[in-house]
PDB file of C-alpha atoms in Angstrom:
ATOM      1  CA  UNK A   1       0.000   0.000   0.000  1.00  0.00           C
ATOM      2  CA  UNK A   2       0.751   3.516  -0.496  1.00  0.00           C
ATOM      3  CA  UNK A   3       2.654   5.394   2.560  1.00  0.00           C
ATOM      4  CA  UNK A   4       3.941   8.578   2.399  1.00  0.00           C
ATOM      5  CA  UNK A   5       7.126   9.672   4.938  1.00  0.00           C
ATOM      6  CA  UNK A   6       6.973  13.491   6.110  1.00  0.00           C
ATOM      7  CA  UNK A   7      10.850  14.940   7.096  1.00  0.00           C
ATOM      8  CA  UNK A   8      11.732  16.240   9.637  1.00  0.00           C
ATOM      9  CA  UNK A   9       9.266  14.810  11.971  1.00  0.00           C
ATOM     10  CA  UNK A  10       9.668  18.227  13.856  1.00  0.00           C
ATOM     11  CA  UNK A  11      11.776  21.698  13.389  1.00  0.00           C
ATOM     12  CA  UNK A  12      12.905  24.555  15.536  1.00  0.00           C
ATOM     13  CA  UNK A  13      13.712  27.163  13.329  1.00  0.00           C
ATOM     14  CA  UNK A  14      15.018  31.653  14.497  1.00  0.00           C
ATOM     15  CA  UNK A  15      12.409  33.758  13.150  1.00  0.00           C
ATOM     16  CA  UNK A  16      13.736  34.854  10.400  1.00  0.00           C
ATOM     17  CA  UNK A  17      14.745  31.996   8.798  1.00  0.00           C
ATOM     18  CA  UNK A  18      14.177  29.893   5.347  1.00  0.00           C
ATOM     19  CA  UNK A  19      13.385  26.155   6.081  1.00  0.00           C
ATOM     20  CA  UNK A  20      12.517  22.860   3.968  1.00  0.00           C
ATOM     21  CA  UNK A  21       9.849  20.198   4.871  1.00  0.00           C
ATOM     22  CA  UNK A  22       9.606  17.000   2.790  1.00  0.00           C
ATOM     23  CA  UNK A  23       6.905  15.005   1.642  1.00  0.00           C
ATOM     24  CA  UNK A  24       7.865  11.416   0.112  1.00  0.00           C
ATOM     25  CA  UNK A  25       5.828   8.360  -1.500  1.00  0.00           C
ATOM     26  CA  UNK A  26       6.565   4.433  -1.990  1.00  0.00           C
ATOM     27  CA  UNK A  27       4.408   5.240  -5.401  1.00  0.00           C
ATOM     28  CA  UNK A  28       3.940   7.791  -8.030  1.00  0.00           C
ATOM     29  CA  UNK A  29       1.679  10.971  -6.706  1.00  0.00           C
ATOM     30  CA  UNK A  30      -1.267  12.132  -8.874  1.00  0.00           C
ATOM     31  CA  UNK A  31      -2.221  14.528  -6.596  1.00  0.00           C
ATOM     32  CA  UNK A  32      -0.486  16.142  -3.188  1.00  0.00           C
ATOM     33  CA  UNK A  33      -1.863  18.591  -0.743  1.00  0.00           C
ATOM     34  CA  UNK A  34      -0.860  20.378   1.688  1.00  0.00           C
ATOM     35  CA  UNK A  35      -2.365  21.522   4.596  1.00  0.00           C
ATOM     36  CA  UNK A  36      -1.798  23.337   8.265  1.00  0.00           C
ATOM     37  CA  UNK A  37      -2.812  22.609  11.256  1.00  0.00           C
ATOM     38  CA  UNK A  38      -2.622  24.714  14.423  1.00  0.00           C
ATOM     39  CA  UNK A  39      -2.741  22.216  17.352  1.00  0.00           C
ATOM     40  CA  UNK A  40      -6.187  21.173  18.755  1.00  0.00           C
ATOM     41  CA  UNK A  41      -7.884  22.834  15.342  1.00  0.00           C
ATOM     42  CA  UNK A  42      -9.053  21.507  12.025  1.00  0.00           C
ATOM     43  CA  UNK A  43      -6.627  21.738   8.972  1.00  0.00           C
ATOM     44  CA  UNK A  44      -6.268  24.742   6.440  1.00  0.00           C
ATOM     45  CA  UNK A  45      -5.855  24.405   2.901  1.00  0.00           C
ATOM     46  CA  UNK A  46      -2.497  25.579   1.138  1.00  0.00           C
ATOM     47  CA  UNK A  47      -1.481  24.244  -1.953  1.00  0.00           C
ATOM     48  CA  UNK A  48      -2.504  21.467  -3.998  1.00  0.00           C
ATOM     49  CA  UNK A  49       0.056  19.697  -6.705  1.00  0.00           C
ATOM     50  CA  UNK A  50      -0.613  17.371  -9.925  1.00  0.00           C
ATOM     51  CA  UNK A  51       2.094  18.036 -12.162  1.00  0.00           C
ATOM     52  CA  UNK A  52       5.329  16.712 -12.179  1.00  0.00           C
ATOM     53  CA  UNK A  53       7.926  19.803 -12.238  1.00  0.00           C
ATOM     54  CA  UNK A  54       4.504  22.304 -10.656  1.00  0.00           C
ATOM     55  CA  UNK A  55       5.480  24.969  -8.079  1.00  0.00           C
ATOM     56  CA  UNK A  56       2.845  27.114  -5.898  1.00  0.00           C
ATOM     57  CA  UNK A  57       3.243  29.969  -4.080  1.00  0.00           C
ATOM     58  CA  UNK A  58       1.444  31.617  -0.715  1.00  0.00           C
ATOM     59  CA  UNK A  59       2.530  34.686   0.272  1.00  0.00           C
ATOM     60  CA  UNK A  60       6.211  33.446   1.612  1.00  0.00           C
ATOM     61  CA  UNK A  61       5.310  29.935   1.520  1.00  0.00           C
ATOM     62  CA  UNK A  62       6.244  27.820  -1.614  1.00  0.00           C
ATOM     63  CA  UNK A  63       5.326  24.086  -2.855  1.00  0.00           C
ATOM     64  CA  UNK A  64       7.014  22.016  -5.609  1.00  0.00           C
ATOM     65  CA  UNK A  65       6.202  18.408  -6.812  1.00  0.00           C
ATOM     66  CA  UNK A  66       9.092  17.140  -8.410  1.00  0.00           C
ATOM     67  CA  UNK A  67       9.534  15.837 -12.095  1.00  0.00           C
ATOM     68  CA  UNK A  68       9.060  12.326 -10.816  1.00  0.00           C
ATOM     69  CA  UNK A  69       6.078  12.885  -9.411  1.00  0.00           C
ATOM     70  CA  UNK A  70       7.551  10.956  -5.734  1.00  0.00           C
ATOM     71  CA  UNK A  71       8.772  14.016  -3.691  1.00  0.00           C
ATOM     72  CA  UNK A  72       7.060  17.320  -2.740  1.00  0.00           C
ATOM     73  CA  UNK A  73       8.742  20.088  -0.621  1.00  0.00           C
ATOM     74  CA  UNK A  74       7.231  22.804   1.269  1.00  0.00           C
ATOM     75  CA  UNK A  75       9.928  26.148   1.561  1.00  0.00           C
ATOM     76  CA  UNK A  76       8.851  29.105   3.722  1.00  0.00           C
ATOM     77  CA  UNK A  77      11.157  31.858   3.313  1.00  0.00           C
ATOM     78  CA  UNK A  78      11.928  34.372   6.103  1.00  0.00           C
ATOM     79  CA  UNK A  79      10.004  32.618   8.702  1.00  0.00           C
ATOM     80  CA  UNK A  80       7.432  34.583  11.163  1.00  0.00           C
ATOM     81  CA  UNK A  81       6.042  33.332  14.319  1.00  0.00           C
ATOM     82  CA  UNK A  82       2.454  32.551  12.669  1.00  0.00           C
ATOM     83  CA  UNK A  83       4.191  29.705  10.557  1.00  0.00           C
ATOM     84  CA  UNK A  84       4.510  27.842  13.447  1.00  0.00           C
ATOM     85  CA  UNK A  85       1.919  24.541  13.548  1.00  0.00           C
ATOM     86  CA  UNK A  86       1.814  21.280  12.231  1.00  0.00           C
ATOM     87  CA  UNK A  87       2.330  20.909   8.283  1.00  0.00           C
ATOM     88  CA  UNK A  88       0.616  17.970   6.764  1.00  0.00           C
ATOM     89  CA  UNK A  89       1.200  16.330   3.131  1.00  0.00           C
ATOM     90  CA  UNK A  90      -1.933  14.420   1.789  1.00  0.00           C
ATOM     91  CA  UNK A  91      -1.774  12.312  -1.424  1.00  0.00           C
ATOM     92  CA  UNK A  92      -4.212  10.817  -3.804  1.00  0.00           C
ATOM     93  CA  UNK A  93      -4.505   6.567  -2.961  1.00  0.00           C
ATOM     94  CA  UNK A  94      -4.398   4.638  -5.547  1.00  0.00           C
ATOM     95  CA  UNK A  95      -6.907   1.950  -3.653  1.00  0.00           C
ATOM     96  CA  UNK A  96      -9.937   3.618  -3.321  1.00  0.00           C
ATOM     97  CA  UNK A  97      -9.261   7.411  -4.401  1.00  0.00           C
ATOM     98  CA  UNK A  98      -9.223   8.986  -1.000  1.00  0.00           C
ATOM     99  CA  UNK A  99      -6.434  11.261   0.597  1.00  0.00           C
ATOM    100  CA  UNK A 100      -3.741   9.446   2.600  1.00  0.00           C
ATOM    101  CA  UNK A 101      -1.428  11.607   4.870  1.00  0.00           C
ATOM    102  CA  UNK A 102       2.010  12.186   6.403  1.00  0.00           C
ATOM    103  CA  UNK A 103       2.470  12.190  10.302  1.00  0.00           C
ATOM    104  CA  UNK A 104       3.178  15.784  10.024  1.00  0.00           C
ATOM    105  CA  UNK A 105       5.969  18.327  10.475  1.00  0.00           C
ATOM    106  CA  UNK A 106       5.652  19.930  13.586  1.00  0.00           C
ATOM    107  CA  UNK A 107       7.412  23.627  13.404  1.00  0.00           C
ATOM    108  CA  UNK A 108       8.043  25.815  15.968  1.00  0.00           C
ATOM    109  CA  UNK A 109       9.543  29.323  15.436  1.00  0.00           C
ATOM    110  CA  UNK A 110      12.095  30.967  17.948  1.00  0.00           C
ATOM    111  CA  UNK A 111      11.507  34.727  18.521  1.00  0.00           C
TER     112      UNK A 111
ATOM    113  CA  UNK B   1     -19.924  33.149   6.071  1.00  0.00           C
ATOM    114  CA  UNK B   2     -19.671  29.256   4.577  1.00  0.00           C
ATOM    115  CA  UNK B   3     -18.053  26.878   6.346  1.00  0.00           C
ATOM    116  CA  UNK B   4     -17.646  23.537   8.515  1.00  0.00           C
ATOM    117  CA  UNK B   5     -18.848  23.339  12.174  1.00  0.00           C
ATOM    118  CA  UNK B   6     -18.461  20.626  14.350  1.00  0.00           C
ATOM    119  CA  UNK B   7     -19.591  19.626  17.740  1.00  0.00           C
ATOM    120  CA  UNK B   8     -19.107  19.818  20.791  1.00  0.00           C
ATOM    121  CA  UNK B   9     -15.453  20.585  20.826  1.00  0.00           C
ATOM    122  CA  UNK B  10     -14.649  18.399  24.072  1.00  0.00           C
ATOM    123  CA  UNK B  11     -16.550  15.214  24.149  1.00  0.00           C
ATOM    124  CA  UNK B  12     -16.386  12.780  27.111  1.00  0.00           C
ATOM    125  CA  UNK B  13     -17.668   9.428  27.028  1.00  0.00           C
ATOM    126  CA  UNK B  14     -18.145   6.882  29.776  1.00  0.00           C
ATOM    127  CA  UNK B  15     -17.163   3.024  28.504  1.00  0.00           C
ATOM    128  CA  UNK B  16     -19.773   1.157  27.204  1.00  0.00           C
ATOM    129  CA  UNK B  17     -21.567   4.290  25.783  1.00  0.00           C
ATOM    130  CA  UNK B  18     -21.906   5.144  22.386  1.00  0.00           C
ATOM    131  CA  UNK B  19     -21.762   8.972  21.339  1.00  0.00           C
ATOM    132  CA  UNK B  20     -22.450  11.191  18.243  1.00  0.00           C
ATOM    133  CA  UNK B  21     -20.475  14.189  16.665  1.00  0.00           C
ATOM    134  CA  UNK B  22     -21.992  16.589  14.809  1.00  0.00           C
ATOM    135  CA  UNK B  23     -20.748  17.654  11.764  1.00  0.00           C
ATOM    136  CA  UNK B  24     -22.485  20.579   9.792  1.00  0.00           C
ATOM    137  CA  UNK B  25     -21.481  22.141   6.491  1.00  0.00           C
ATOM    138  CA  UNK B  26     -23.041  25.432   4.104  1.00  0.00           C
ATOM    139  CA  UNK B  27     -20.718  24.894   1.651  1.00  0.00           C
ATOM    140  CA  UNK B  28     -23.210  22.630  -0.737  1.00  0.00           C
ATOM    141  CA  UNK B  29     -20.543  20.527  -1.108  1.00  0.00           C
ATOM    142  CA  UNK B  30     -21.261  16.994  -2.222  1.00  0.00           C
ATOM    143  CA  UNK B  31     -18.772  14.620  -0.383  1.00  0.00           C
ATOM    144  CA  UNK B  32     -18.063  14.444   3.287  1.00  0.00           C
ATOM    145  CA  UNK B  33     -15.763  12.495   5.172  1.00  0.00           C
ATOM    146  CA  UNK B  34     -14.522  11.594   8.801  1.00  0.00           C
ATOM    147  CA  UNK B  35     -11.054  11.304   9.676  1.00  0.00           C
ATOM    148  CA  UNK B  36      -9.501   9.989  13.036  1.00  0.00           C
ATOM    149  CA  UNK B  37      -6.005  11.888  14.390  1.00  0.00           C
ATOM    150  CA  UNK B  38      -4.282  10.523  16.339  1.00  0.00           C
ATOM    151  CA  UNK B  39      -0.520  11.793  18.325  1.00  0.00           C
ATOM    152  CA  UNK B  40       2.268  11.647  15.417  1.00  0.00           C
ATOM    153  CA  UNK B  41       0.438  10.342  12.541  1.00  0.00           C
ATOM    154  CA  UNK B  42      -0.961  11.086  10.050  1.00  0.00           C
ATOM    155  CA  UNK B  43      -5.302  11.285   9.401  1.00  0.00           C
ATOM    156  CA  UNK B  44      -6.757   8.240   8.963  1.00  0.00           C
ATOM    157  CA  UNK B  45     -10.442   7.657   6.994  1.00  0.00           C
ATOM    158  CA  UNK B  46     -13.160   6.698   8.976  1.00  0.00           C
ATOM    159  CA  UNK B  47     -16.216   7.060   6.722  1.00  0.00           C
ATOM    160  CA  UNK B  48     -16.653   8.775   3.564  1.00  0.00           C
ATOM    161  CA  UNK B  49     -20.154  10.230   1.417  1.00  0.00           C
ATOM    162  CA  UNK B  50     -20.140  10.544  -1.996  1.00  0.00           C
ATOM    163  CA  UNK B  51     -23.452  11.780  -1.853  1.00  0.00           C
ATOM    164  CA  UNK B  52     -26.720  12.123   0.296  1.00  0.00           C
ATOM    165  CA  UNK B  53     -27.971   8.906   1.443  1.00  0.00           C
ATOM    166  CA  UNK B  54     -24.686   7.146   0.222  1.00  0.00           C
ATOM    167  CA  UNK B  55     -21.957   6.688   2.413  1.00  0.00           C
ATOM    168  CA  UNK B  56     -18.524   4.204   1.901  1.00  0.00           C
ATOM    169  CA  UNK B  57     -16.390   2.515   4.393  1.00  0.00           C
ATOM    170  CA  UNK B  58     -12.764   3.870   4.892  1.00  0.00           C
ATOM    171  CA  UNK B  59      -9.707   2.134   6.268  1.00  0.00           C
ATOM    172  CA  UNK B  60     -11.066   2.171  10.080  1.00  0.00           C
ATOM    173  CA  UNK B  61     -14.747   2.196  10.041  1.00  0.00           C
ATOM    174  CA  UNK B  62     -14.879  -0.880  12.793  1.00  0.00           C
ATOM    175  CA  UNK B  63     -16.901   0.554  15.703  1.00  0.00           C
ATOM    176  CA  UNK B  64     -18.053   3.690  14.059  1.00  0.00           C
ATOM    177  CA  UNK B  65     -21.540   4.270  12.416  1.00  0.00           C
ATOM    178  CA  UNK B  66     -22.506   7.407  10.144  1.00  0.00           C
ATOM    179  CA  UNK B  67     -25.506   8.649   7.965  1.00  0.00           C
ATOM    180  CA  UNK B  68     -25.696  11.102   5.822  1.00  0.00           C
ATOM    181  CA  UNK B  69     -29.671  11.599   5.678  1.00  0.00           C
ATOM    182  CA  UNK B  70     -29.192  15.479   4.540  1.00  0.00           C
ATOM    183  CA  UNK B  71     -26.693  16.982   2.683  1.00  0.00           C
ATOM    184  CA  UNK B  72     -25.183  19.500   4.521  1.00  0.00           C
ATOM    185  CA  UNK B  73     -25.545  17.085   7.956  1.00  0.00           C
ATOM    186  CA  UNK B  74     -22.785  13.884   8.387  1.00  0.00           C
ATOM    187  CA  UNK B  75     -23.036  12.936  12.156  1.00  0.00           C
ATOM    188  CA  UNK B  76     -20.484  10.074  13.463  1.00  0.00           C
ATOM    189  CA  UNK B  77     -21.492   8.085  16.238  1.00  0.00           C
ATOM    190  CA  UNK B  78     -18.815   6.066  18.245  1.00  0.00           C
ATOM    191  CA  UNK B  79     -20.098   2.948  19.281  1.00  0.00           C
ATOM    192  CA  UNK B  80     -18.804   1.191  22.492  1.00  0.00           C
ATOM    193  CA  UNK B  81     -17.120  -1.891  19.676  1.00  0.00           C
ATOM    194  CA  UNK B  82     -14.754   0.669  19.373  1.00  0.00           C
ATOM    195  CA  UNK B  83     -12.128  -0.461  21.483  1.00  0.00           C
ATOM    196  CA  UNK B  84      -9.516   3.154  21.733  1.00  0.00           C
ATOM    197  CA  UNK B  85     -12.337   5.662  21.172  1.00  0.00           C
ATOM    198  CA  UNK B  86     -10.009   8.167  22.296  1.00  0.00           C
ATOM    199  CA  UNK B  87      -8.829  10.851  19.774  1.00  0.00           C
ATOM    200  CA  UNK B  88      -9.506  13.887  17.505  1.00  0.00           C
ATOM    201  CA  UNK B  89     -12.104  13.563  15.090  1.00  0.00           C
ATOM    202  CA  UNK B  90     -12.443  15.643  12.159  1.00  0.00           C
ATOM    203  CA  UNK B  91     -15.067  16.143   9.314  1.00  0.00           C
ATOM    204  CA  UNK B  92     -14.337  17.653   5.870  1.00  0.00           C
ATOM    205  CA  UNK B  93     -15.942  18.083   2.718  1.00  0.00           C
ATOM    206  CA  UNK B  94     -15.321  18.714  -0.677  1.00  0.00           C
ATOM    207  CA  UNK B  95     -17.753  19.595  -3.636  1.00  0.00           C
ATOM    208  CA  UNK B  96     -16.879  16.090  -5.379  1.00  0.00           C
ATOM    209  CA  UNK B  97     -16.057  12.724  -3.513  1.00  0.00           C
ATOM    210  CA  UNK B  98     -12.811  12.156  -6.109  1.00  0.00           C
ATOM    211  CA  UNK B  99     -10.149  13.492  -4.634  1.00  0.00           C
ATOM    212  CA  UNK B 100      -7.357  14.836  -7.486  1.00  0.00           C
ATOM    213  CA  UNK B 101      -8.531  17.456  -8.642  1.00  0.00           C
ATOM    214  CA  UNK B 102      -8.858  21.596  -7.618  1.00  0.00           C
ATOM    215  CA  UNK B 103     -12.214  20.987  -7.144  1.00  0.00           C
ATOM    216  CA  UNK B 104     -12.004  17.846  -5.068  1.00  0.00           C
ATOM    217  CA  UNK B 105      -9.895  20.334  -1.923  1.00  0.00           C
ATOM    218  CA  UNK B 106     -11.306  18.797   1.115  1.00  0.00           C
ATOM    219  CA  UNK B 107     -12.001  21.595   3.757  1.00  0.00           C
ATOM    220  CA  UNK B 108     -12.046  21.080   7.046  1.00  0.00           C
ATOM    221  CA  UNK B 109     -14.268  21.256  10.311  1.00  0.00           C
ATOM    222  CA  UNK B 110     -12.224  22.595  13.855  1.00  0.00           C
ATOM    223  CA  UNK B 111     -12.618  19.507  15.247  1.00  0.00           C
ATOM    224  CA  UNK B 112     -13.988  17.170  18.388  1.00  0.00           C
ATOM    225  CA  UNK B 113     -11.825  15.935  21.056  1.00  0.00           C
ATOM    226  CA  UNK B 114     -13.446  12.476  22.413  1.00  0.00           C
ATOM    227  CA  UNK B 115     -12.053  11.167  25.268  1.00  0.00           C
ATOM    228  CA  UNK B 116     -12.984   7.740  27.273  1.00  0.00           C
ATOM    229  CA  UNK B 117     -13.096   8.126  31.181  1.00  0.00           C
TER     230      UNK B 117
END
């Protein structure tokens, strides 16, 4: 079955600061979201992926789905202290067409 | 303003009980969907409606009952089969049930916290 691997599982980052989270699959993605999540709330929609090669921006916060279609990344550039939550990667299944997820990056922000 | 709602926020539940969540959306979106959280991992998919008065299994549906009798209603009840009741629930929708497309962006509900005494 499909799995997908989120890295690092957490990050403590100086505001200020440009950081990387990864998103990785055992199979080929035909479709990756990403979301955020503050803790004890429901998730909030960021970017959604289907091309192989596709980048998407919000405001300092960029997603890419590389040409393989395996790996997506999530950059935010010059961190800020509302960045900080839990950044999940959902992917299409190829089972039964529902969204399965990473564990999460949990991010935290230093002032 | 559209959007999800869920209910209550804090939900505690005596063993042996079964409960229902509440799970409300204006959105007139077609699909809706319950997903279990759990600490470090990921969501997993509880139940899922394509449409009203059709509703799918997903990968842990064992002790959990939904209907989806309305469209913008998709209440969860946790029956006492399910043996570790205790987590976060969440409800989402999406204005089609195939997930892959713009247009298939699930959006999401803040959220019940059930916990077992």
């Amino acid at each position: 079955s499909q799995e997908l691997e989120q890295s690092p599982q957490s990050l403590i980052v100086q505001e200020g600061k440009n950081l990387t989270i990864n998103c990785t699959s055992s199979k080929t993605l035909y479709g990756l979201y990403w979301y955020k999540q503050k803790y004890g709330e429901g998730l909030i929609f960021l970017m959604m992926l289907q091309k192989g090669g596709e980048e998407k921006s919000h405001e300092k916060i960029t997603a890419k789905l590389d040409e393989k279609k395996q790996q997506s990344s999530l950059h935010i550039t010059a961190s800020q202290p509302s960045h900080a939550g839990i950044y999940l990667c959902g992917a299409l299944s190829d089972s039964n067409y529902q969204l399965i997820w990473g564990a999460g990056t949990k991010l935290i922000i230093k002032p | 303003d559209g959007g999800i709602t869920q209910s209550p926020k804090y939900l505690f539940r005596k063993e042996g009980q079964n409960v229902t969540l509440s799970c409300e959306q204006n959105l007139n979106h077609d699909a809706m969907y319950w997903y279990r959280q759990d600490p470090g991992q990921g969501l997993r998919l509880i139940y899922y409606s394509q449409i009203v008065n059709d509703f799918q299994k997903g990968d842990i549906a064992e002790g959990y009952s939904v209907s989806r009798e309305k469209k913008e209603s998709f209440p969860l009840t946790v029956t006492s089969a399910q043996k570790n009741p205790t987590a976060f629930y969440l409800c989402a929708s999406s204005i089609f049930w195939r997930a892959g497309g713009d247009t298939d962006t699930q959006y999401f509900g803040p959220g019940t916290r059930l916990t077992v005494l």
